Coordinates of N, CA and C in Angstrom, one line a residue:
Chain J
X1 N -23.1 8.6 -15.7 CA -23.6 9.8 -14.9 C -24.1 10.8 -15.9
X2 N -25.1 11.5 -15.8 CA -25.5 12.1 -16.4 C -25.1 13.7 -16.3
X3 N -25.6 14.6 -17.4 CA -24.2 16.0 -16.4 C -25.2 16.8 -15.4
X4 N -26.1 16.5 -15.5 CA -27.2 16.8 -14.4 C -26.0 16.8 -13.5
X5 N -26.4 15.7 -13.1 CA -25.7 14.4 -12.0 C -24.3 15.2 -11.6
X6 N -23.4 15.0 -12.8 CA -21.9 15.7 -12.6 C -22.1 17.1 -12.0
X7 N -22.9 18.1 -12.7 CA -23.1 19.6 -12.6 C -23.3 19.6 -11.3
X8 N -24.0 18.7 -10.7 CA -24.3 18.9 -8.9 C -23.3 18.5 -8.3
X9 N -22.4 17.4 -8.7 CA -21.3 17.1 -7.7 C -20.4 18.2 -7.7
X10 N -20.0 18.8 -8.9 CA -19.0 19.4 -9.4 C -19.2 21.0 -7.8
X11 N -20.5 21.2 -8.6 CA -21.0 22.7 -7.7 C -21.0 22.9 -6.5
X12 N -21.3 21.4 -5.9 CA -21.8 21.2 -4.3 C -21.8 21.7 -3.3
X13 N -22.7 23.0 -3.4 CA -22.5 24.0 -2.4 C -23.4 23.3 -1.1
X14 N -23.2 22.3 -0.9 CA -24.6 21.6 0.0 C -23.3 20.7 1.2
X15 N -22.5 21.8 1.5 CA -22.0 21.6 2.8 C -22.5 22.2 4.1
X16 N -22.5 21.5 5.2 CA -23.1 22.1 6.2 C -21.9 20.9 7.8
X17 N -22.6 22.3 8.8 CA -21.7 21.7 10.5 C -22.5 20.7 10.7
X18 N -21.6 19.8 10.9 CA -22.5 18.3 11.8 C -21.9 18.2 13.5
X19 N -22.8 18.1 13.9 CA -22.0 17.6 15.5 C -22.2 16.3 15.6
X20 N -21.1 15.1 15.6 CA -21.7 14.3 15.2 C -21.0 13.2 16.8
X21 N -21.3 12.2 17.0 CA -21.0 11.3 18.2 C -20.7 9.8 17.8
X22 N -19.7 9.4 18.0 CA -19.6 8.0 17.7 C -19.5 7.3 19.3
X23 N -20.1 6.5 19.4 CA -19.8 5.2 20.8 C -20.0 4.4 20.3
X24 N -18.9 3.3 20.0 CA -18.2 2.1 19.8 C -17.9 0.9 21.0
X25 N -18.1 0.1 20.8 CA -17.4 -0.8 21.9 C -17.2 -2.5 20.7
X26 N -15.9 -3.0 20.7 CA -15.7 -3.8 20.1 C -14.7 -4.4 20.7
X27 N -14.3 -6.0 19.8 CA -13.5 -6.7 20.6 C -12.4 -6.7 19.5
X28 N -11.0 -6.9 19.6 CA -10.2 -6.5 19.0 C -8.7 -7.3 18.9
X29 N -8.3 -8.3 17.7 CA -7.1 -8.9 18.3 C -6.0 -8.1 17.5
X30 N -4.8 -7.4 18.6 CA -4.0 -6.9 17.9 C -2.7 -7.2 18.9
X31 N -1.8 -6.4 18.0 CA -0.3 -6.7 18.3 C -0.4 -5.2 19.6
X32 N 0.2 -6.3 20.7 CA 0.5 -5.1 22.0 C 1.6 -3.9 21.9
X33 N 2.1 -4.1 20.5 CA 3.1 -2.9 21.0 C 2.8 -1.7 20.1
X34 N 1.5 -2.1 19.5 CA 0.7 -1.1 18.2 C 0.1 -0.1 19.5
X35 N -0.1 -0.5 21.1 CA -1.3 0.1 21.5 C -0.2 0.6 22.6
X36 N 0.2 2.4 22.0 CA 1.1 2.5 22.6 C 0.3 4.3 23.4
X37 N 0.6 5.1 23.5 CA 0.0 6.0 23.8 C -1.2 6.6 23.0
X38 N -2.2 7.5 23.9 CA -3.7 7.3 23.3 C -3.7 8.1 22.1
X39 N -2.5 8.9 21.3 CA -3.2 9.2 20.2 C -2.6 8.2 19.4
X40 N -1.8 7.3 19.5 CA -1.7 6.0 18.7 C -2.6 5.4 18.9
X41 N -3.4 4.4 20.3 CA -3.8 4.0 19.9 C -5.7 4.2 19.4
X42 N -6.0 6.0 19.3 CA -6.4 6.3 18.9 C -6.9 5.7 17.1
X43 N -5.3 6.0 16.4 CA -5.5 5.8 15.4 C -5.3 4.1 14.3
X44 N -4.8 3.4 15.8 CA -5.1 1.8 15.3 C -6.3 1.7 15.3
X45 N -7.1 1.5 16.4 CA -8.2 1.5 15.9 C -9.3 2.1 15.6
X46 N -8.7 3.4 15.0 CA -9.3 3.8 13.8 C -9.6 3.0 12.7
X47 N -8.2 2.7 12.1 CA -7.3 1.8 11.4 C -8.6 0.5 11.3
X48 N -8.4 0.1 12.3 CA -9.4 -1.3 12.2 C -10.6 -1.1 11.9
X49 N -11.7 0.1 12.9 CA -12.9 0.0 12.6 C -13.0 0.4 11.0
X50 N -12.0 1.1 10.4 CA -12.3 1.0 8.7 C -12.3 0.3 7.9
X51 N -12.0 -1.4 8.7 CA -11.6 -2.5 8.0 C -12.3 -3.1 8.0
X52 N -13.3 -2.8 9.4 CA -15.0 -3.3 9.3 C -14.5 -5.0 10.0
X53 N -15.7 -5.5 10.7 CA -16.3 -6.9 11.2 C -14.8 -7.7 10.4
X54 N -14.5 -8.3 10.9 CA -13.6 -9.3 10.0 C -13.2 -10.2 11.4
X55 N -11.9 -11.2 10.7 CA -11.5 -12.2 12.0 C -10.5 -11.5 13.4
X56 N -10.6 -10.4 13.1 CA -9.9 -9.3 14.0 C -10.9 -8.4 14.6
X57 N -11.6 -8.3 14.3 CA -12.7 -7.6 14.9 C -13.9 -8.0 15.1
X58 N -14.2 -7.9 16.0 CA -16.0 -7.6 16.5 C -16.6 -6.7 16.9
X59 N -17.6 -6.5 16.5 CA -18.4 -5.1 17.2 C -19.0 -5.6 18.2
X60 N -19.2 -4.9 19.4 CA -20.5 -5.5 20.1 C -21.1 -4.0 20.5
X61 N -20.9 -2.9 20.5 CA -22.0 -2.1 20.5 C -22.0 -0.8 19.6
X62 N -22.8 -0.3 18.8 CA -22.1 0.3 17.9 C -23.3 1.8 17.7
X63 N -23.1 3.0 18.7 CA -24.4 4.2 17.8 C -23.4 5.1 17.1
X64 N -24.0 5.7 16.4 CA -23.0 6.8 15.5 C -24.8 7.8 15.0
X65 N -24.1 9.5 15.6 CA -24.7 10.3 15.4 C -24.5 11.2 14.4
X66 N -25.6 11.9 13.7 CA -25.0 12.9 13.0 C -26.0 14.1 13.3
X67 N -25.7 15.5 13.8 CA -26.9 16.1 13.6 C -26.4 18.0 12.9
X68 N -27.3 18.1 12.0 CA -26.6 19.9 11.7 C -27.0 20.6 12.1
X69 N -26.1 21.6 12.4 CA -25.8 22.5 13.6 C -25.8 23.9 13.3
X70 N -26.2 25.3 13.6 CA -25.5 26.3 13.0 C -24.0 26.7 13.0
X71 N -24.1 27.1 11.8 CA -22.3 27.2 11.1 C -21.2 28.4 12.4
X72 N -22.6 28.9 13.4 CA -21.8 30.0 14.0 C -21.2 28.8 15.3
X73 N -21.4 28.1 15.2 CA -21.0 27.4 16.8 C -20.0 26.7 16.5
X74 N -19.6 26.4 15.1 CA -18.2 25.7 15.1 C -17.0 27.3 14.5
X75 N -15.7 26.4 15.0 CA -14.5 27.4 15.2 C -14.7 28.4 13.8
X76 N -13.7 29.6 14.4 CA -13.6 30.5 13.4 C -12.8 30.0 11.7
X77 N -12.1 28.7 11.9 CA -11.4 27.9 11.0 C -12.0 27.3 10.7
X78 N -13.2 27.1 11.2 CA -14.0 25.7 10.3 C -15.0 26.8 9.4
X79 N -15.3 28.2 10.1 CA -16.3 28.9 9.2 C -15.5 29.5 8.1
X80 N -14.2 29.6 8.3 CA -13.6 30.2 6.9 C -13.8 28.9 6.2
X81 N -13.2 27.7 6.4 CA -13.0 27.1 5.5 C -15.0 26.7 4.7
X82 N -15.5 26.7 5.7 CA -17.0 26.6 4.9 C -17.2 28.2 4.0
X83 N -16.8 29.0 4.3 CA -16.7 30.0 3.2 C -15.9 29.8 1.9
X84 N -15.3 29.1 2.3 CA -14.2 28.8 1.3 C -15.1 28.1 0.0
X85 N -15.1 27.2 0.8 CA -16.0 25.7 0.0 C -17.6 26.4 -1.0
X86 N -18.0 27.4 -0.3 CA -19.5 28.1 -0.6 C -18.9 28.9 -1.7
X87 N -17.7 29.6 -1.6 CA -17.3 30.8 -2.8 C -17.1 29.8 -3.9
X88 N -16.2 28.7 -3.7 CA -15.4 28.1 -4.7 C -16.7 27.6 -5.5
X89 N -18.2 27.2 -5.0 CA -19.0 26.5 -5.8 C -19.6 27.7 -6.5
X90 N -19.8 28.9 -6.0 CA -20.3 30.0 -6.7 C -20.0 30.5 -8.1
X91 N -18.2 30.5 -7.7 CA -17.2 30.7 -8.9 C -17.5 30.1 -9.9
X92 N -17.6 28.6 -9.9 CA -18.1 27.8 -11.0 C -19.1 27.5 -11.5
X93 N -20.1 28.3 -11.2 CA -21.5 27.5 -11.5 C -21.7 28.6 -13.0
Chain W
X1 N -5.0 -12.9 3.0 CA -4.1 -12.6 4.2 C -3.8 -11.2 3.5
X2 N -4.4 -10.0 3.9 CA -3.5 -8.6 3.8 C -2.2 -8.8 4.0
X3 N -1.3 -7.8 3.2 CA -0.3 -7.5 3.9 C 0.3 -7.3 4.6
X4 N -0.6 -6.2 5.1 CA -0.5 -5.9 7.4 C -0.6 -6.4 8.1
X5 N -1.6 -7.7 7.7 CA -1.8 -8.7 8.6 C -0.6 -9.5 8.3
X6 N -0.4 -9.7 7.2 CA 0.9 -10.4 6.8 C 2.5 -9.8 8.1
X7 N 2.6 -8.6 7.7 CA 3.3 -8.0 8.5 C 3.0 -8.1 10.2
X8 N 1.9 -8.0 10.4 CA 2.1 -7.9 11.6 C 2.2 -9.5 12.3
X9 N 2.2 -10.4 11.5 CA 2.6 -11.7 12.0 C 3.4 -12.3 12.1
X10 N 4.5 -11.8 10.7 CA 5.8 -11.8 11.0 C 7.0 -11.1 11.8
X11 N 6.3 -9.8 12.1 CA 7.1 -9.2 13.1 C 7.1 -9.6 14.3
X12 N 5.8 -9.9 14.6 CA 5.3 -10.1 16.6 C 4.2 -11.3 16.6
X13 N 4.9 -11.9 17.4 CA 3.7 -13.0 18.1 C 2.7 -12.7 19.3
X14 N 3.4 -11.1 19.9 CA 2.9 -10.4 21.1 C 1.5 -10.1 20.5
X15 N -0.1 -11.1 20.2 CA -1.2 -10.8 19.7 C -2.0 -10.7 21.0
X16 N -3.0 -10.2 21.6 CA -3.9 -10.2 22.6 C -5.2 -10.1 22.0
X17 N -6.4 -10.2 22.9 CA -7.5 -9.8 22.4 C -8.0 -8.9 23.4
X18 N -8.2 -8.0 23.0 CA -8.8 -6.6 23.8 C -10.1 -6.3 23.5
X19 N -10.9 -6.0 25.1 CA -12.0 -5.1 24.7 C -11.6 -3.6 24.6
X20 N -12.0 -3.1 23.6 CA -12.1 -1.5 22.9 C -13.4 -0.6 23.0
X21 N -13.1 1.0 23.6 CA -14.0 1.5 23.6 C -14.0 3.2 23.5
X22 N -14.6 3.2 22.0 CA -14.5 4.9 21.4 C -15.2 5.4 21.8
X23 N -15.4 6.7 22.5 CA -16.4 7.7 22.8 C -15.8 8.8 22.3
X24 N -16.7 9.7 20.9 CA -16.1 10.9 20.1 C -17.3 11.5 20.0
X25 N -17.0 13.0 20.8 CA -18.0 13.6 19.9 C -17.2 14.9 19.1
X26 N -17.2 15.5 17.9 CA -16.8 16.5 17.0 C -18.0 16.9 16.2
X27 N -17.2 18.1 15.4 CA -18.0 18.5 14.9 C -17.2 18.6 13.5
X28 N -17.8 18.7 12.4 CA -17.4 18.3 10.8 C -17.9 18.7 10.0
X29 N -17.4 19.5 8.9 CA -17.8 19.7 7.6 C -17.8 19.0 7.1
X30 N -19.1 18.5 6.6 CA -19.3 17.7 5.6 C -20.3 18.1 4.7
X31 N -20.4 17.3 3.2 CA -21.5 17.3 2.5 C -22.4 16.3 2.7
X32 N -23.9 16.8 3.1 CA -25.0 16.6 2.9 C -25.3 14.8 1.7
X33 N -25.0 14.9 1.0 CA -25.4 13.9 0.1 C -24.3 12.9 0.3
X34 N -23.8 12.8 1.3 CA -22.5 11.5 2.0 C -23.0 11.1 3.3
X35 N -24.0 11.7 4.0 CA -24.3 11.3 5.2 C -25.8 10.7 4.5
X36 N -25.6 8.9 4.3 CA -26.3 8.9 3.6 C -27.5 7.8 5.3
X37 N -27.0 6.3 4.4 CA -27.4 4.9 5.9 C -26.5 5.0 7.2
X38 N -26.7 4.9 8.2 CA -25.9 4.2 9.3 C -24.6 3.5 8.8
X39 N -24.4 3.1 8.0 CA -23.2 2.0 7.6 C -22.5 3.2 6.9
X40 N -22.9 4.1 5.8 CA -22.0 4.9 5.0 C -21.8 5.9 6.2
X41 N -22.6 6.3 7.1 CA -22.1 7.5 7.8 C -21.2 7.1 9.1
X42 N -21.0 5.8 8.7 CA -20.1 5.5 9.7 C -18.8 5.4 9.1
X43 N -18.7 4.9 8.1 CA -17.5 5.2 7.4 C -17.2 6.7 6.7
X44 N -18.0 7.5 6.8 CA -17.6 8.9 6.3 C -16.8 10.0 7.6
X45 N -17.2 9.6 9.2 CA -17.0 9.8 9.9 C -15.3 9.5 10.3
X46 N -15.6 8.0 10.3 CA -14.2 7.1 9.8 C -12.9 7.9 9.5
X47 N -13.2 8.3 8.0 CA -12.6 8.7 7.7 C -12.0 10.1 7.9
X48 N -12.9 10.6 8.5 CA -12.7 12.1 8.7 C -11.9 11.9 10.1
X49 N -12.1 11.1 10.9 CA -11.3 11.2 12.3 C -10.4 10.2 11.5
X50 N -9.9 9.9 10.9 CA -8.4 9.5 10.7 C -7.5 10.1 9.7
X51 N -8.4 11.8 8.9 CA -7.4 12.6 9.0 C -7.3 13.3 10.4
X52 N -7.6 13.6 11.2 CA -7.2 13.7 12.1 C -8.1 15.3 12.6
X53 N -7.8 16.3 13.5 CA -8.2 17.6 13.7 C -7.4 18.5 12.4
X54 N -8.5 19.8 11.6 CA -7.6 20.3 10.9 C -8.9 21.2 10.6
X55 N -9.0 22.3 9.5 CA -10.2 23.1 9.3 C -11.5 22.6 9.0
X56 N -11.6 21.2 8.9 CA -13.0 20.3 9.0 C -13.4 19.9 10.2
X57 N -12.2 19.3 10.8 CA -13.3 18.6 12.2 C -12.4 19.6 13.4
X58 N -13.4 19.4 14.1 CA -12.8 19.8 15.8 C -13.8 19.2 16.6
X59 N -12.6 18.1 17.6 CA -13.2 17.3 18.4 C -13.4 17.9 19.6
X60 N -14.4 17.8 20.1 CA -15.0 18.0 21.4 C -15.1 17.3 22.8
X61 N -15.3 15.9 22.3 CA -14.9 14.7 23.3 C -13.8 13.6 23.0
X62 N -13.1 12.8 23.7 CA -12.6 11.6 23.3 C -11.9 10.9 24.4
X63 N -12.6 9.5 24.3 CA -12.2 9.0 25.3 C -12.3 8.0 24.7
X64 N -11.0 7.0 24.6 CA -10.2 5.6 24.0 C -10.1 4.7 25.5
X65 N -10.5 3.7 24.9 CA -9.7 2.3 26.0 C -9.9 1.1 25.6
X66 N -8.7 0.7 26.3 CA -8.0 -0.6 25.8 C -7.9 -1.7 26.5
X67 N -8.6 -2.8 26.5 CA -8.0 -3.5 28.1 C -8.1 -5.0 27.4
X68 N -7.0 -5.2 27.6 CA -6.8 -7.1 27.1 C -8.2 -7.9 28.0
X69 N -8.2 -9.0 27.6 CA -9.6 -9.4 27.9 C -8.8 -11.7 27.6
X70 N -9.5 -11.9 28.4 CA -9.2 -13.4 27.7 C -9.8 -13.8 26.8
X71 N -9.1 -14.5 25.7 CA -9.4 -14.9 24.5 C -10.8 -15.7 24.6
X72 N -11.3 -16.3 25.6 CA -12.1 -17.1 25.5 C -13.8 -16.7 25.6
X73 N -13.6 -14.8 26.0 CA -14.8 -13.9 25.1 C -14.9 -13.8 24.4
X74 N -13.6 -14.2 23.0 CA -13.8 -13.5 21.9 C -14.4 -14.8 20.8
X75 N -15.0 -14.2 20.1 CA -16.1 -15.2 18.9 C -14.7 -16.3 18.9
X76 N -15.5 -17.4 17.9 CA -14.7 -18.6 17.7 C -14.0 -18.2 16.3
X77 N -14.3 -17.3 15.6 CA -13.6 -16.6 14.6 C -12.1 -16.2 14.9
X78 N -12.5 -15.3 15.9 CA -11.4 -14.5 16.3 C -10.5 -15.9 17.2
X79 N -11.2 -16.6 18.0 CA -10.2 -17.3 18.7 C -9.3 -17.9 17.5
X80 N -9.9 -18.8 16.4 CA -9.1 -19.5 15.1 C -8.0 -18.4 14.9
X81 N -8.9 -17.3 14.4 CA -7.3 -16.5 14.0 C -6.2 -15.9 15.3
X82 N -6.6 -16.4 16.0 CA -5.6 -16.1 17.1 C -4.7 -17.1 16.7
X83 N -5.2 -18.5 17.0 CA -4.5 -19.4 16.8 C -3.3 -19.3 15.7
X84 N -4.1 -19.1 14.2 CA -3.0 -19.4 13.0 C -2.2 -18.2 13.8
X85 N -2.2 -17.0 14.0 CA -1.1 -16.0 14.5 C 0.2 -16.5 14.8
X86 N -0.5 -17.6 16.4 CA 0.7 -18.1 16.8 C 1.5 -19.2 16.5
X87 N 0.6 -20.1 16.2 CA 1.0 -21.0 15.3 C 2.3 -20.4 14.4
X88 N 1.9 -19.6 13.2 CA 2.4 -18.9 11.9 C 4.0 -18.4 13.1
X89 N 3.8 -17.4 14.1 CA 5.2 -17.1 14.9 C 6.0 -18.4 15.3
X90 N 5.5 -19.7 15.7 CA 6.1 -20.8 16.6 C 7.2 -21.2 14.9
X91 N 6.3 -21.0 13.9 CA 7.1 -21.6 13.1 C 8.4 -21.0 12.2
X92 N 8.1 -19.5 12.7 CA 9.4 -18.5 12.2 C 10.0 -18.3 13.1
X93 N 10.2 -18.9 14.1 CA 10.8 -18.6 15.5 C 12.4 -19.0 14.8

């Protein structure tokens, strides 16, 4: 990497709000007692879709959105912490 | 053979195959130069909903489901690995 290259990662004030959408539909072989209430089974398969296509999964329909948003429409926590993120790259540059 | 998969074969022969179906929409801090193809911004998203809600994301929609399905929708992939599953249980029984 070149420090070009580094200097930009390092600085990265190039955060911004996404509103983003995922709709999924897949087929799925798992153990019945993993799929227990929805924020468990929220997070199995989560779990799986990060494991990607394999002998346990199939996808059969799959969009995923991303679009940026103004910074004022997401919570008052998400704009501190983007203040956050914007000072810290300031400080260092 | 993962581990988990390891594990979860040894623990439970209780395997089904379910159709799965994510509907999420949030909103997310992210950097710009990670929301790159369809495949990476699917895993960047991934990731972000499996830390969970916190001063990056706030979800806006979600709707999970789960519903066992007979094996005999699912690819000939997945039916094979069905098989060794129970197979692999009949013999640690």
């Amino acid at each position: 990497m070149n420090s070009k290259a580094l200097q930009r990662q390092v600085n990265n004030p190039e955060v911004g709000v996404y509103e983003c959408e995922l709709h999924l539909k897949f087929r799925l072989i798992e153990d019945k007692s993993l799929l227990g209430d929805r924020e468990q089974l929220l997070q199995v398969l989560l779990d799986a879709l990060t494991e990607g296509n394999d002998d346990f999964l199939e996808t059969l329909q799959a969009s995923v959105k991303a679009q940026e948003i103004s910074e004022f429409k997401a919570s008052p926590q998400m704009r501190r912490q983007l203040m956050r993120l914007r000072n810290f790259s300031d400080t260092i540059q």
